[in-house]
Amino acid sequence: DHPAGNQEYDGGSSLDAYQWSGSGSTQGSCKTQFSFIMEIIFIGIAVILGIWLLFHAAIYLWVLFEEYVLPILIFCGVGSFFFWLIFWIFGIKETPGYNDGLIRVGMIQTGKESDWRDANTNDYLNTFTKERGYDLIYIDGNSSSERQVKAMYDLIQQKVDYIILQPIVETGWEDAIHAAKEAGIPVIVADRKIAVDETEYVSWIGSDFEEEGRKAVTWLDQYLTEQGRENETIHIVLLEGTEGATAAIGRTNGILHGVEEHPNWTIVDRGCANFTQGEGQTYMENLLSEGTVKDIDVIISENDNMIFGAMKALDRNGKSYGPEGDIIMISFDALHESFENMMAGKLHATVECNPLLASTVETVIEELEAGREVDKIYNTEENIYTYENAADYIDQRKY
Ligand code: GZL
């Protein structure tokens, strides 16, 4: 029971020891207070020392920064300003990324509505590749004309070298096209047209849609004559493409002109199914269920996908169609699937509309790159195929 710690024990009796240790309680509290004060003092010294060290370290680092880092920052800042100034003065198109010598092409597509469109899109994606010298910025319009117009301004902002526009509809392009022209970016319009002055864009590449409509009517006239029905009253249903789209406008005009030339032909119903298979089926289902149209001798569909949908509706309503059926079936695009339908006796004829436009668009760009003049209009070569010659051509079809 001796007092612990380093106090000197004088060898006294245990009682002494007890007293010491007992009285040690007074001394113990002093010790505690003393050690507490000493701890505070030591902590205070440590904090002051730490602050002093940090302060000196900060000064040392600042000196290093001023000596070595600050001059580099100033040099880079001044240098980049002068580079920007040169680019701005000489109007050099600074590119967001590293300019790797590729031709930057912005492409605005309509959106996915048909197999024709898929073939058209894939043709561009396979043509404007990095391996072939292009940096393609592909924008899907998602079947929205507003989205397409916004995409045009986005591409102008990105300072692309060329813009390929495949418009959904002809209207609403005046301002956007003019903005591209003001920005010095050539616009090449393909597939459908836009309703602006032709000086606002470089070229248009696509089909003669009214001629396609006339081809359909000419074939129908010949077919009815061969069938001995040239004087019979012919009841026609017309499935139209997207309202305001050049393909629909042109084909409808060609078809209506042909109907006008045949007093015994009458259009008993017509309506828009937006070039899609689903809407083609829905339109025909509704027409058949309404029962207002008693006689249908011909269905003319402004693209293959809509007539594929109409076929499903006719099947569901027990209607026969095709060369071996009651209803004459005519459509546009000449998809591989249409050749299969013609060979299966479901479709009479399909008027070709060539979706493979990318090579002609590329030719225009190459001519412009070489500083040569280009034409304003490039029409595609197209035919009409029927159930009588489908087997001869199906293996040549690329889409
Ligand atoms: C024609 C094109 C049309 C196709 C349809 O050039 O615009 O759009 O005929 C497609 O299949 O939807």
PDB file of C-alpha atoms in Angstrom, residues 47-62:
ATOM      1  CA  VAL A  47      -1.322  24.034 -31.556  1.00  0.00           C
ATOM      2  CA  ILE A  48       0.783  27.190 -31.743  1.00  0.00           C
ATOM      3  CA  LEU A  49       3.679  25.226 -33.161  1.00  0.00           C
ATOM      4  CA  GLY A  50       1.357  23.586 -35.726  1.00  0.00           C
ATOM      5  CA  ILE A  51      -0.073  26.894 -36.855  1.00  0.00           C
ATOM      6  CA  TRP A  52       3.421  28.328 -37.139  1.00  0.00           C
ATOM      7  CA  LEU A  53       4.513  25.349 -39.283  1.00  0.00           C
ATOM      8  CA  LEU A  54       1.425  25.573 -41.523  1.00  0.00           C
ATOM      9  CA  PHE A  55       1.938  29.279 -42.001  1.00  0.00           C
ATOM     10  CA  HIS A  56       5.525  28.797 -43.054  1.00  0.00           C
ATOM     11  CA  ALA A  57       4.595  25.873 -45.303  1.00  0.00           C
ATOM     12  CA  ALA A  58       1.935  28.014 -46.975  1.00  0.00           C
ATOM     13  CA  ILE A  59       4.438  30.807 -47.567  1.00  0.00           C
ATOM     14  CA  TYR A  60       6.929  28.291 -48.974  1.00  0.00           C
ATOM     15  CA  LEU A  61       4.315  26.797 -51.320  1.00  0.00           C
ATOM     16  CA  TRP A  62       3.183  30.235 -52.472  1.00  0.00           C
TER      17      TRP A  62
END
